[in-house]
PDB file of C-alpha atoms in Angstrom:
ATOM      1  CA  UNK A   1      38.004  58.213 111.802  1.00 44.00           C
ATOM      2  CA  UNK A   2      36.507  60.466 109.178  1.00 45.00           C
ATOM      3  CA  UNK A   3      39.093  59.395 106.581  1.00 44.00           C
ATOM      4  CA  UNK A   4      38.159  55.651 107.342  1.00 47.00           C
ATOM      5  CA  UNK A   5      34.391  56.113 106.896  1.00 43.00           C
ATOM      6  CA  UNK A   6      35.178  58.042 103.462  1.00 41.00           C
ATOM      7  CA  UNK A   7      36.684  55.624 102.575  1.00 42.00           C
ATOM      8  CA  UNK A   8      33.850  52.995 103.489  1.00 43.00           C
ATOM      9  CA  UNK A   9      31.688  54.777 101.317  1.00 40.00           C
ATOM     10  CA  UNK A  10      33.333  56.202  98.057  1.00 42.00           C
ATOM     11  CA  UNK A  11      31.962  54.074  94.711  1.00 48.00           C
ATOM     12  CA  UNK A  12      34.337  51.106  94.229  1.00 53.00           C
ATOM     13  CA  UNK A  13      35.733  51.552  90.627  1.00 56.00           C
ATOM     14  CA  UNK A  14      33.443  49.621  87.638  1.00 64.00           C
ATOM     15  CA  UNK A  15      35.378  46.437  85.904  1.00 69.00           C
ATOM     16  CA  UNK A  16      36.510  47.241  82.682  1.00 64.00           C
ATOM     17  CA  UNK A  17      34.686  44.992  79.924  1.00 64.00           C
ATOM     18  CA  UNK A  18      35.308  44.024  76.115  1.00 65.00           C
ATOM     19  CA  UNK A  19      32.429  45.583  74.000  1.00 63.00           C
ATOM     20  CA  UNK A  20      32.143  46.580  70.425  1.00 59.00           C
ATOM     21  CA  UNK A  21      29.728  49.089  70.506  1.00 55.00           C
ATOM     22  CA  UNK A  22      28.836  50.823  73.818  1.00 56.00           C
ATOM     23  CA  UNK A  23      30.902  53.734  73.782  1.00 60.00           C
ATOM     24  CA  UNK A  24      33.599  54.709  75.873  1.00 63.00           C
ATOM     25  CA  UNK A  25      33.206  53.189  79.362  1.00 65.00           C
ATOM     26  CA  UNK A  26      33.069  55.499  82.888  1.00 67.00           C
ATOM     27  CA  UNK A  27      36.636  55.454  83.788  1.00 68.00           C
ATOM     28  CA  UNK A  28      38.605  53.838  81.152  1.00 68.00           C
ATOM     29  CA  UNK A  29      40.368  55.287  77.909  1.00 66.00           C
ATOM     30  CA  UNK A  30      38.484  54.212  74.679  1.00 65.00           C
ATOM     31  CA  UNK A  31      41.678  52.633  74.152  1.00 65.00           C
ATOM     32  CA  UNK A  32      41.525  50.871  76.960  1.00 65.00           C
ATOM     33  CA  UNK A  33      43.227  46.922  77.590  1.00 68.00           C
ATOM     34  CA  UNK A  34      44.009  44.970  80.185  1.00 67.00           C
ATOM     35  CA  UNK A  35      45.819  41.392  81.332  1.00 66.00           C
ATOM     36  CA  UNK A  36      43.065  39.340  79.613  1.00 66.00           C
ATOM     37  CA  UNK A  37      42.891  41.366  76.444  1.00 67.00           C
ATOM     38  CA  UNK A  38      45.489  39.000  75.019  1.00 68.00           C
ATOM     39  CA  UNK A  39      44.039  35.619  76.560  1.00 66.00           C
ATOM     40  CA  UNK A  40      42.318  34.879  73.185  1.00 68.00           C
ATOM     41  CA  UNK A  41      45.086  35.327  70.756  1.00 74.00           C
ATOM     42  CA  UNK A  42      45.529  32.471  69.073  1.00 75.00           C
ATOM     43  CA  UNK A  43      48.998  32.046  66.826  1.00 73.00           C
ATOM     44  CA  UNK A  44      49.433  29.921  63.076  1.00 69.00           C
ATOM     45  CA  UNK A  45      45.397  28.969  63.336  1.00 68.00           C
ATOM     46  CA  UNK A  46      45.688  28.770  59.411  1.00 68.00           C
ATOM     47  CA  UNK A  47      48.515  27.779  58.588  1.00 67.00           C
ATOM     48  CA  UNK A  48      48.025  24.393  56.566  1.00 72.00           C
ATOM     49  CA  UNK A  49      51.028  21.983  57.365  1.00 75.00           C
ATOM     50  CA  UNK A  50      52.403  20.288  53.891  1.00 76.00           C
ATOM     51  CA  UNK A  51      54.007  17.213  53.411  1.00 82.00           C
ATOM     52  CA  UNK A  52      57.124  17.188  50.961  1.00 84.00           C
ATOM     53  CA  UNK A  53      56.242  14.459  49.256  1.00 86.00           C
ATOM     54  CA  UNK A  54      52.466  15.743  48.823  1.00 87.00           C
ATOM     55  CA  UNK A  55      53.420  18.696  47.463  1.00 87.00           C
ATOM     56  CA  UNK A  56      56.027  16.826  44.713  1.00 89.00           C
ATOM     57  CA  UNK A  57      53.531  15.210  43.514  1.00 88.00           C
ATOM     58  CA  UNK A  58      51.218  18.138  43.006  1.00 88.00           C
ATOM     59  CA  UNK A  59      54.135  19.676  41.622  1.00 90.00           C
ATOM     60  CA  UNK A  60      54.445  17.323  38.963  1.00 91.00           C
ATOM     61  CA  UNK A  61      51.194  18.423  36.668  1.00 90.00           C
ATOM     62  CA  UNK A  62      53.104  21.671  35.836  1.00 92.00           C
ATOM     63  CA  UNK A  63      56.420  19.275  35.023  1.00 92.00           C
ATOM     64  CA  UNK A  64      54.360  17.306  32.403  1.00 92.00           C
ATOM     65  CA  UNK A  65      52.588  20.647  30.788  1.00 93.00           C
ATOM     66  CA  UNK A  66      56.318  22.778  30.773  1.00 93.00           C
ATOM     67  CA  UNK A  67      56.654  18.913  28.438  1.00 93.00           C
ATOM     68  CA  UNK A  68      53.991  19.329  26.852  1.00 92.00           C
ATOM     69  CA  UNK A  69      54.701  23.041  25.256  1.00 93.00           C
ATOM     70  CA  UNK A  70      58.131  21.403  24.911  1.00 93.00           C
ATOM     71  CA  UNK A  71      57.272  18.659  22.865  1.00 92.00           C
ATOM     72  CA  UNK A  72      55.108  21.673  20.953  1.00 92.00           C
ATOM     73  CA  UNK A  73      58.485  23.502  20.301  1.00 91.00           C
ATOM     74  CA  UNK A  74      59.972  20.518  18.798  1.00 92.00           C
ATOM     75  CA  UNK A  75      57.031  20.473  16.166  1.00 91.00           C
ATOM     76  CA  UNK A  76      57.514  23.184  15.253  1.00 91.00           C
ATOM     77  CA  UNK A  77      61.378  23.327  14.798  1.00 90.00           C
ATOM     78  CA  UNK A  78      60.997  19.921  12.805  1.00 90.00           C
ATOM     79  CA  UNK A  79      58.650  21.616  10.310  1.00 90.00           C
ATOM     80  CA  UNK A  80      60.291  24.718   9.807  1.00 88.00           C
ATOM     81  CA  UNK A  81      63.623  22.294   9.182  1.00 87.00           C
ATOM     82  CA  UNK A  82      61.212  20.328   6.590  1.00 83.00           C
ATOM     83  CA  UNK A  83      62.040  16.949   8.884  1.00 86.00           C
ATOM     84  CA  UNK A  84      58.233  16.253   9.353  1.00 86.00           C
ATOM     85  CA  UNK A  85      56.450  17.196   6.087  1.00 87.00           C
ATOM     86  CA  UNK A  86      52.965  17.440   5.561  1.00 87.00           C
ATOM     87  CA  UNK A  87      51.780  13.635   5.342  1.00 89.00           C
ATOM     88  CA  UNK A  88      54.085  13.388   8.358  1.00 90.00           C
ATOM     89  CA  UNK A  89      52.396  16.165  10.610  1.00 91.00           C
ATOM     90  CA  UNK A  90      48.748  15.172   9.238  1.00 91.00           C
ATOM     91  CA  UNK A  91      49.232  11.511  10.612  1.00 92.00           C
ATOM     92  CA  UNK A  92      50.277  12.820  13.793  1.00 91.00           C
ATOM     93  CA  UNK A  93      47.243  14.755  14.101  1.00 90.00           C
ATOM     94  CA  UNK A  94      44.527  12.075  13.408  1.00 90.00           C
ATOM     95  CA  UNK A  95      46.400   9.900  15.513  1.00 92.00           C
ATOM     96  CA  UNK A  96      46.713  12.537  18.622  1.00 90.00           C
ATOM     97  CA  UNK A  97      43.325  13.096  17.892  1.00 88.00           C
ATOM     98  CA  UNK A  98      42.134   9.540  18.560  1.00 88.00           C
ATOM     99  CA  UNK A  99      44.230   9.109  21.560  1.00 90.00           C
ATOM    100  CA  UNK A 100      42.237  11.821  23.034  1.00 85.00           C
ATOM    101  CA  UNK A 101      38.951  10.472  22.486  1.00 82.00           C
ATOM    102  CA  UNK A 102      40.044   6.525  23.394  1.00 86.00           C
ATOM    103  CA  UNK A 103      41.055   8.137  26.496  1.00 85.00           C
ATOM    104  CA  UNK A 104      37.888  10.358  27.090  1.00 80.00           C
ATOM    105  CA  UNK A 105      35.750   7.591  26.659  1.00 80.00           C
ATOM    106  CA  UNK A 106      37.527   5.217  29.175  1.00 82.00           C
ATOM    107  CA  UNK A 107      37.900   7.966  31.979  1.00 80.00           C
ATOM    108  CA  UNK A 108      34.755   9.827  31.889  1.00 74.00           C
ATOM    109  CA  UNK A 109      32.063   7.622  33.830  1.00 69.00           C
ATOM    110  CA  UNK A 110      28.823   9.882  32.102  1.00 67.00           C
ATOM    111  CA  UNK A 111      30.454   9.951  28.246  1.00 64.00           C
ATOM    112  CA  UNK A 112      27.824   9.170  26.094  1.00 69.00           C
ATOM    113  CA  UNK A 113      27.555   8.761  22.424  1.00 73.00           C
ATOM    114  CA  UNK A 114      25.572  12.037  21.967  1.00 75.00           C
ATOM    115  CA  UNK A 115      28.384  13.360  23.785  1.00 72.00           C
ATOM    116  CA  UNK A 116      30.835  12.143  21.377  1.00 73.00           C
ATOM    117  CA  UNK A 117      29.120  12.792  18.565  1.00 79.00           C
ATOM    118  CA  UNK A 118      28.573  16.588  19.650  1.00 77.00           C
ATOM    119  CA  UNK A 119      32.364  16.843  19.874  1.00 76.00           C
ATOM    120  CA  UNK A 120      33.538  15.148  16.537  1.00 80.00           C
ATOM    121  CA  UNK A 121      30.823  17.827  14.935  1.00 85.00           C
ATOM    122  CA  UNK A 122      32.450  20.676  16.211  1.00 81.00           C
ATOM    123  CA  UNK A 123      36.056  19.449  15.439  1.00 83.00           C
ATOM    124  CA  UNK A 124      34.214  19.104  12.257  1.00 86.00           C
ATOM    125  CA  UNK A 125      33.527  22.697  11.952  1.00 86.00           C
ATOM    126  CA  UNK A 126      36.523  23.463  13.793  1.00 83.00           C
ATOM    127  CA  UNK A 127      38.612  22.138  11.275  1.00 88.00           C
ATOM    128  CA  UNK A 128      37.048  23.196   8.021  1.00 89.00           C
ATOM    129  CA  UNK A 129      37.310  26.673   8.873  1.00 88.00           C
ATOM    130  CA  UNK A 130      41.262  26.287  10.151  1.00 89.00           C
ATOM    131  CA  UNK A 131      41.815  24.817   6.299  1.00 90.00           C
ATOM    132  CA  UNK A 132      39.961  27.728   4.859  1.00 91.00           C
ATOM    133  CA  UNK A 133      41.873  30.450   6.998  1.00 89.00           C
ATOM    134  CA  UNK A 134      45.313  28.673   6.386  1.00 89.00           C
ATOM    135  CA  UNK A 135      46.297  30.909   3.006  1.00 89.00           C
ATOM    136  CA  UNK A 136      45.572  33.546   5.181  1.00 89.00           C
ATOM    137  CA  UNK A 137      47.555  32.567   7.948  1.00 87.00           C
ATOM    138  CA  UNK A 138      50.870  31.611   5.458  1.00 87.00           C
ATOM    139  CA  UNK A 139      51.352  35.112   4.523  1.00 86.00           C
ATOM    140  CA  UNK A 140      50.184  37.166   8.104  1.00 84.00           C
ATOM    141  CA  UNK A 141      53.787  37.926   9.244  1.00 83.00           C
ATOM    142  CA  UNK A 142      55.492  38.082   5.745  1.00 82.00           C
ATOM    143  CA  UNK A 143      56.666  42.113   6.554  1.00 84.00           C
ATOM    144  CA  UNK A 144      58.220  40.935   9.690  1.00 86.00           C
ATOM    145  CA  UNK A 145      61.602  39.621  10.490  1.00 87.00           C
ATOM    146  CA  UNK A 146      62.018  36.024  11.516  1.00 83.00           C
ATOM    147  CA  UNK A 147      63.684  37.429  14.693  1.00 87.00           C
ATOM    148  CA  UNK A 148      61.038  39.491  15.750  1.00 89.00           C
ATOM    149  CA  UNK A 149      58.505  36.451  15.116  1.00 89.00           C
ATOM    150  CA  UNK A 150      60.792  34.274  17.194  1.00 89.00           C
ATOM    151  CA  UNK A 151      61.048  36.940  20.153  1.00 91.00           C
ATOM    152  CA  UNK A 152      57.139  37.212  20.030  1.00 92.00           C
ATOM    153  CA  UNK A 153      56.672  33.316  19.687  1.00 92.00           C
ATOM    154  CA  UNK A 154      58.689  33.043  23.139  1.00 91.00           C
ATOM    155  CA  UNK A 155      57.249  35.851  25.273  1.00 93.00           C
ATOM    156  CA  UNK A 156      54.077  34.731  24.367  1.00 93.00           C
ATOM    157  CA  UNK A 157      54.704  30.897  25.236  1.00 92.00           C
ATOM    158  CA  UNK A 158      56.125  32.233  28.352  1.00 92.00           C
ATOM    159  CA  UNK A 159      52.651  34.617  29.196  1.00 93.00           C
ATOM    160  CA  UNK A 160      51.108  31.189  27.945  1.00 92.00           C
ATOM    161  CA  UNK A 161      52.857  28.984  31.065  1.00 91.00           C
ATOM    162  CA  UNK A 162      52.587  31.522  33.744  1.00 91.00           C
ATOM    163  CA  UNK A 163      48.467  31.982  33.552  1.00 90.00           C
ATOM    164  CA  UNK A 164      48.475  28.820  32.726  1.00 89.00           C
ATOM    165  CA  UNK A 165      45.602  26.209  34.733  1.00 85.00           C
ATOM    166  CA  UNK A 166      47.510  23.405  35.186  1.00 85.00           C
ATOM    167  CA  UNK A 167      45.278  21.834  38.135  1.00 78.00           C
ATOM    168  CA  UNK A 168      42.112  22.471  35.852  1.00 72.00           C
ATOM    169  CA  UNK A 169      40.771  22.366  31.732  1.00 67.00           C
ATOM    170  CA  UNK A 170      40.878  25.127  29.171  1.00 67.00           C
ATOM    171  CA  UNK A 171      37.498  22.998  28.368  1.00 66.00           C
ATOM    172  CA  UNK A 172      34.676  23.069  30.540  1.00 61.00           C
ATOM    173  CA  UNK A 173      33.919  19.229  31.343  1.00 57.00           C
ATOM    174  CA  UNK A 174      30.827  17.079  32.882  1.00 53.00           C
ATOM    175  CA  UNK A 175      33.093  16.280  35.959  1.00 53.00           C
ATOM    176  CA  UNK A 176      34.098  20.147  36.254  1.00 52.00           C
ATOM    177  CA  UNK A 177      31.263  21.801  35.848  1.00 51.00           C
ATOM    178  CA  UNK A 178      32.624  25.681  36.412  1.00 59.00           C
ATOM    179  CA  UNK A 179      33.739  27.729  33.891  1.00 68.00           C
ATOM    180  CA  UNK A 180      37.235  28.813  32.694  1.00 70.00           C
ATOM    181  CA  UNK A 181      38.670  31.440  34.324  1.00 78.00           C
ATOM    182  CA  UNK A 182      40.189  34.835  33.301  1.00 82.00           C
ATOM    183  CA  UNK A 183      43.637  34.012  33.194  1.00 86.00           C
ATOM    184  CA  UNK A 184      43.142  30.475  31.617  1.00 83.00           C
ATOM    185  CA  UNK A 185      41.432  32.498  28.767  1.00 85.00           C
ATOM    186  CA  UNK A 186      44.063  35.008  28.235  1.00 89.00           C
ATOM    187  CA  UNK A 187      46.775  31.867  28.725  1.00 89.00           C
ATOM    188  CA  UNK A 188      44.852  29.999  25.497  1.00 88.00           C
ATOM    189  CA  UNK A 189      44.719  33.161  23.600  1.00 91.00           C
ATOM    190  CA  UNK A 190      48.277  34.226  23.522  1.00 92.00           C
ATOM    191  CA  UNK A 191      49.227  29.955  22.701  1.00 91.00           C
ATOM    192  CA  UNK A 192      46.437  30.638  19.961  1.00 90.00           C
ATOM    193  CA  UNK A 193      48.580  33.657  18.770  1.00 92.00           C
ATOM    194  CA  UNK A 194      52.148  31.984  19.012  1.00 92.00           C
ATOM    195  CA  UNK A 195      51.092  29.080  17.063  1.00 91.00           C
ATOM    196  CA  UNK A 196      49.609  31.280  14.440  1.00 91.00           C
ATOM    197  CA  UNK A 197      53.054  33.257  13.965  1.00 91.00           C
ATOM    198  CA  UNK A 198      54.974  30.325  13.858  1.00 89.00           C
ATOM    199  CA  UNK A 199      52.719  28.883  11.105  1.00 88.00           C
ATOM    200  CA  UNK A 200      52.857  31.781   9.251  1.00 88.00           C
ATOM    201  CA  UNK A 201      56.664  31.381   8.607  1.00 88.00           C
ATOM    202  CA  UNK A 202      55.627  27.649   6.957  1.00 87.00           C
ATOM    203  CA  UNK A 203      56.244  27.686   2.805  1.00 85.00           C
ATOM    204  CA  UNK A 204      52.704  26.002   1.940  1.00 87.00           C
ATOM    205  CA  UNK A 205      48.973  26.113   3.040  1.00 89.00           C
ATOM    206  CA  UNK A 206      48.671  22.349   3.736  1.00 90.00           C
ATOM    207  CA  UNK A 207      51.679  22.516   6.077  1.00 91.00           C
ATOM    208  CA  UNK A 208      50.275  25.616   7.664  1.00 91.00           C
ATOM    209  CA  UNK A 209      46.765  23.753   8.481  1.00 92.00           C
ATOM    210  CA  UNK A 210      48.560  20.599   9.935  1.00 91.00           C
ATOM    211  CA  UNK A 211      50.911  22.795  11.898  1.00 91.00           C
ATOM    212  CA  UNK A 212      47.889  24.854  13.313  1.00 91.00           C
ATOM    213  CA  UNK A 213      45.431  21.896  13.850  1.00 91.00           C
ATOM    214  CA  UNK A 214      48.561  19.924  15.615  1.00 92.00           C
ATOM    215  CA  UNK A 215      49.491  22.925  17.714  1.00 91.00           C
ATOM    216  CA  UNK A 216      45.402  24.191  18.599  1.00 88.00           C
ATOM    217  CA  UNK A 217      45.057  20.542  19.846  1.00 88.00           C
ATOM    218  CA  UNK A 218      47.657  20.635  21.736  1.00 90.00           C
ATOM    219  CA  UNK A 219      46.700  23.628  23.763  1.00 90.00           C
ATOM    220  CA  UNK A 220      43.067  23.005  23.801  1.00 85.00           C
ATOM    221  CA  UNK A 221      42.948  19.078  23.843  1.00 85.00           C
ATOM    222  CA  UNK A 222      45.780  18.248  26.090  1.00 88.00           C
ATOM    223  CA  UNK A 223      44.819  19.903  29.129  1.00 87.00           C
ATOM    224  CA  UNK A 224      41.119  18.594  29.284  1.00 85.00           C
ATOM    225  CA  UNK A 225      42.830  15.134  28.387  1.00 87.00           C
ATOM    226  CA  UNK A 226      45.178  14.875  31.603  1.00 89.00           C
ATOM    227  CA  UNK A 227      42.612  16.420  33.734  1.00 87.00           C
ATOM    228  CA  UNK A 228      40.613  13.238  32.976  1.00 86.00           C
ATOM    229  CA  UNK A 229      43.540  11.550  33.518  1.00 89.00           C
ATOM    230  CA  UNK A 230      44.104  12.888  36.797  1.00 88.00           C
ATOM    231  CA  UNK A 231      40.942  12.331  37.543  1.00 86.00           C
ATOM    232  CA  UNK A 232      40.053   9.098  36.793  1.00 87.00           C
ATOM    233  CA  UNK A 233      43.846   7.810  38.715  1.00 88.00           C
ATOM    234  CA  UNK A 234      46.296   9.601  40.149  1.00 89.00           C
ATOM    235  CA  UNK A 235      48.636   7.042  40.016  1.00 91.00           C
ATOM    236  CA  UNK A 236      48.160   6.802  36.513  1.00 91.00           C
ATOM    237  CA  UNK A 237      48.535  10.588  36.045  1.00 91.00           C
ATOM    238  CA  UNK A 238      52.313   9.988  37.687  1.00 92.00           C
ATOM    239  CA  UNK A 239      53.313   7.375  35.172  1.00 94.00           C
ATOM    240  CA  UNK A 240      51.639   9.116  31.991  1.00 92.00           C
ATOM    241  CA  UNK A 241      53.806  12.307  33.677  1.00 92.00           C
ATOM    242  CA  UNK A 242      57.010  10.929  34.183  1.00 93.00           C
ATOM    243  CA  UNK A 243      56.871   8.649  30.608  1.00 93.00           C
ATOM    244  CA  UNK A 244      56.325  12.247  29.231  1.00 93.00           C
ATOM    245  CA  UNK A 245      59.242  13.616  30.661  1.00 93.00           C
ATOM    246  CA  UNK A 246      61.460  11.004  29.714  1.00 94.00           C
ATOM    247  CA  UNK A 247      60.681  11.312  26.379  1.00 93.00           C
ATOM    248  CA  UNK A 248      60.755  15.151  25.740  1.00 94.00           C
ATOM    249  CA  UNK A 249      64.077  14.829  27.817  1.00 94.00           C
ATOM    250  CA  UNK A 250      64.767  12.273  25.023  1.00 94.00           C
ATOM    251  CA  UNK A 251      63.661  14.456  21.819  1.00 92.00           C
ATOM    252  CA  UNK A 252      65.144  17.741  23.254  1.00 93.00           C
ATOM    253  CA  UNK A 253      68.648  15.069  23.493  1.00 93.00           C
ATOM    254  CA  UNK A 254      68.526  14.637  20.007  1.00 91.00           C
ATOM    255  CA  UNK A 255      67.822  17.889  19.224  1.00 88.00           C
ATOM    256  CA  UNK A 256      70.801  20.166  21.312  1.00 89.00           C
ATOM    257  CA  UNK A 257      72.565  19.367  23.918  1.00 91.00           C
ATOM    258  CA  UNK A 258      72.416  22.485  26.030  1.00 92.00           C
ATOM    259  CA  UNK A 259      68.665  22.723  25.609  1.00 91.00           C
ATOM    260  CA  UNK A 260      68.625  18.742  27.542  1.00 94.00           C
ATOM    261  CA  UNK A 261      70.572  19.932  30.072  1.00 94.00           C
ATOM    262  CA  UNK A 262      68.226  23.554  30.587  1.00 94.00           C
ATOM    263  CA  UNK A 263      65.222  21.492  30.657  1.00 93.00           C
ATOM    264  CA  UNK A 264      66.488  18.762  33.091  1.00 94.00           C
ATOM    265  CA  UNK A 265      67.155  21.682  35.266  1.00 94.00           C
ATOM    266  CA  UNK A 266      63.793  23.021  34.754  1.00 93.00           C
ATOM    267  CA  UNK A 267      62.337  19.982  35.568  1.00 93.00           C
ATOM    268  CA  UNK A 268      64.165  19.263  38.896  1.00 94.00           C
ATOM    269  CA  UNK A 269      63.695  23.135  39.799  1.00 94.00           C
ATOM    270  CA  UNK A 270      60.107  22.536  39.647  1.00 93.00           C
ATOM    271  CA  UNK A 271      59.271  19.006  40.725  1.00 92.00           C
ATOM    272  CA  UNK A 272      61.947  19.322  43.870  1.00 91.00           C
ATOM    273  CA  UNK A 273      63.501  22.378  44.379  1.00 92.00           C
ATOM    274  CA  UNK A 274      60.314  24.394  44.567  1.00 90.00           C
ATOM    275  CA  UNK A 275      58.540  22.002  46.477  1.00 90.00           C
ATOM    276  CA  UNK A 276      61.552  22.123  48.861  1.00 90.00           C
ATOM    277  CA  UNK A 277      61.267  25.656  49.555  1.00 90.00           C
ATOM    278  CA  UNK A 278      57.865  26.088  50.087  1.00 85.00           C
ATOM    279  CA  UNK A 279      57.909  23.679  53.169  1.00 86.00           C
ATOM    280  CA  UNK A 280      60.849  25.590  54.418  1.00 84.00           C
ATOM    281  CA  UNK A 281      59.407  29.349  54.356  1.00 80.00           C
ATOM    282  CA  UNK A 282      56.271  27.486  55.979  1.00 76.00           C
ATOM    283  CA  UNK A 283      58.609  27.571  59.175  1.00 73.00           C
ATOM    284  CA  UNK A 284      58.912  31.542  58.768  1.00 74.00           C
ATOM    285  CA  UNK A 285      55.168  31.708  58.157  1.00 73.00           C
ATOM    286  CA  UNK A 286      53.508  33.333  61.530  1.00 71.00           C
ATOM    287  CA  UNK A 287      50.313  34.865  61.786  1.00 72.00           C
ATOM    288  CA  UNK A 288      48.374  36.315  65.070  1.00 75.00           C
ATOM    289  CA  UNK A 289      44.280  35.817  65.591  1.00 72.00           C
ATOM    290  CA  UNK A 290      42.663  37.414  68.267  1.00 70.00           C
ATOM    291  CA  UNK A 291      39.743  39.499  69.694  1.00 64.00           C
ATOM    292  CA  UNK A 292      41.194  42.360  67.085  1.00 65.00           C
ATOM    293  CA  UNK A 293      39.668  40.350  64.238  1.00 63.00           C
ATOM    294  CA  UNK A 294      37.197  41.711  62.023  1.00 63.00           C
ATOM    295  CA  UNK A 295      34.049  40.075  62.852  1.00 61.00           C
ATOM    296  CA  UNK A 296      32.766  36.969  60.772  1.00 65.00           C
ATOM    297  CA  UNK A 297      29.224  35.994  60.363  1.00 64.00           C
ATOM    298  CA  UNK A 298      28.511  32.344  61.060  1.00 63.00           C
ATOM    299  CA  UNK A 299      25.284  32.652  59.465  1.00 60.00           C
ATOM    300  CA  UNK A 300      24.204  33.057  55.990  1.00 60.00           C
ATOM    301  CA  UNK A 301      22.009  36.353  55.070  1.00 56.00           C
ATOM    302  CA  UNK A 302      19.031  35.174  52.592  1.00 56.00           C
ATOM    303  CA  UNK A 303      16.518  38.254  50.886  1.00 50.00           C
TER     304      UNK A 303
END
């Protein structure tokens, strides 16, 4: 009877509750969970789901650059064999050149002349100091080895493509308003450096200015020029890409057969094989969310 009635009256036990700050609670651990702890874990909340094709077709702006710096390589060999000679290389500048700005003004909806204008003055500029600086650059690297210019050429063309921006422009544009970033500087710079030890292995002045005005428009030019293309039509972007690739695959034919078949592997690698695997380790992705989380504000804190 007694035993009953304690019973009755002893404190029923307080329900355990989630809190972030009120200390430990009468009766419970601090680390403390029960059943429901786990009722708001959610599993793959983040995880974006890619299509194959999707992701090809991303895939293919870093096809046409690795053609681009290709097609660069090629220049260069040509000239140092004395196939293209100076009239040669100086034609295919001017004409580059205008290609670039027929297609800037027929992407870009807000190119103006003043626009224009500011950009043929600073090629201007641009271009009377490279003529001025090309003595200097003939003899830079005339105590070094070819080899060791070659090996330097390469490991910088290869820093070049892996901090490379190939969804963005080394130039900042009206339609992309931001900024370079850190590694698309650092990219430029060591294509800036390649080009100017590769020039410096040319026999005359002139040939050293067309090499480094072909080469600096290449790596400064070209990317804000298929950014605009990629802009204006994506489905324009893919057949500018893939005409590219067809003919570097062409040149680079001409030029050595084992090189063709290195970048036709390249080229698939990138454009299908990598794709490939990305959608399969998406399968292998899993991540957890729950109550655990750090806490995120939904609000935005103003002074």
């Amino acid at each position: 009877m007694d035993t009953n009635m304690t019973e009755r009256t002893s404190p029923t036990q307080t329900k355990w509750r989630k809190v972030a700050y009120g200390g430990m609670q009468p009766g419970f651990d601090d680390n403390h969970t029960d059943e429901s702890f786990l009722e708001e874990m959610v599993t793959n909340a983040n995880v974006r789901k890619r299509d194959m094709l999707k992701v090809m077709q991303d895939s293919v702006s870093i096809s046409q650059y690795l053609c681009i710096v290709t097609l660069t390589g090629l220049v260069w060999i040509y000239t140092l064999r004395s196939t293209l000679n100076e009239n040669s290389l100086l034609l295919l500048d001017v004409t580059l050149l205008g290609l670039g700005f027929l297609i800037l003004i027929l992407t870009q909806e807000m190119f103006s002349l003043n626009l224009l204008f500011h950009y043929i003055l600073n090629i201007s500029f641009f271009t009377t100091g490279l003529y001025l600086l090309a003595p200097i650059y003939q003899t830079l690297t005339r105590s070094i080895s070819s080899d060791s210019v070659w090996a330097v050429t390469v490991s910088l063309l290869v820093l070049h493509l892996f901090l490379h921006d190939y969804f963005g422009s080394t130039i900042r544009t009206l339609e992309a308003p931001n900024n370079p970033t850190l590694t698309s500087c650092i990219s430029l710079n060591a294509s800036v450096v390649a080009s100017v030890f590769m020039a410096s292995r040319l026999p005359s002045s002139l040939l050293v200015f067309a090499n480094m005005l072909f080469s600096l428009q290449v790596f400064l030019f070209a990317p804000l020029v298929t950014y605009c293309i990629r802009k204006y039509s994506f489905r324009l972007h893919l057949w500018f890409s893939f005409s590219l690739m067809v003919a570097t695959l062409a040149f680079v034919y001409t030029l050595h057969l084992f090189l063709f078949v290195m970048l036709l592997g390249l080229l698939v690698f990138v454009t299908v094989v990598c794709p490939y695997w990305l959608i399969r380790m998406q399968e292998y992705k899993f991540e957890i969310n729950g109550p655990w989380d750090e806490a995120k504000l939904c609000f935005e804190i103003v002074d």
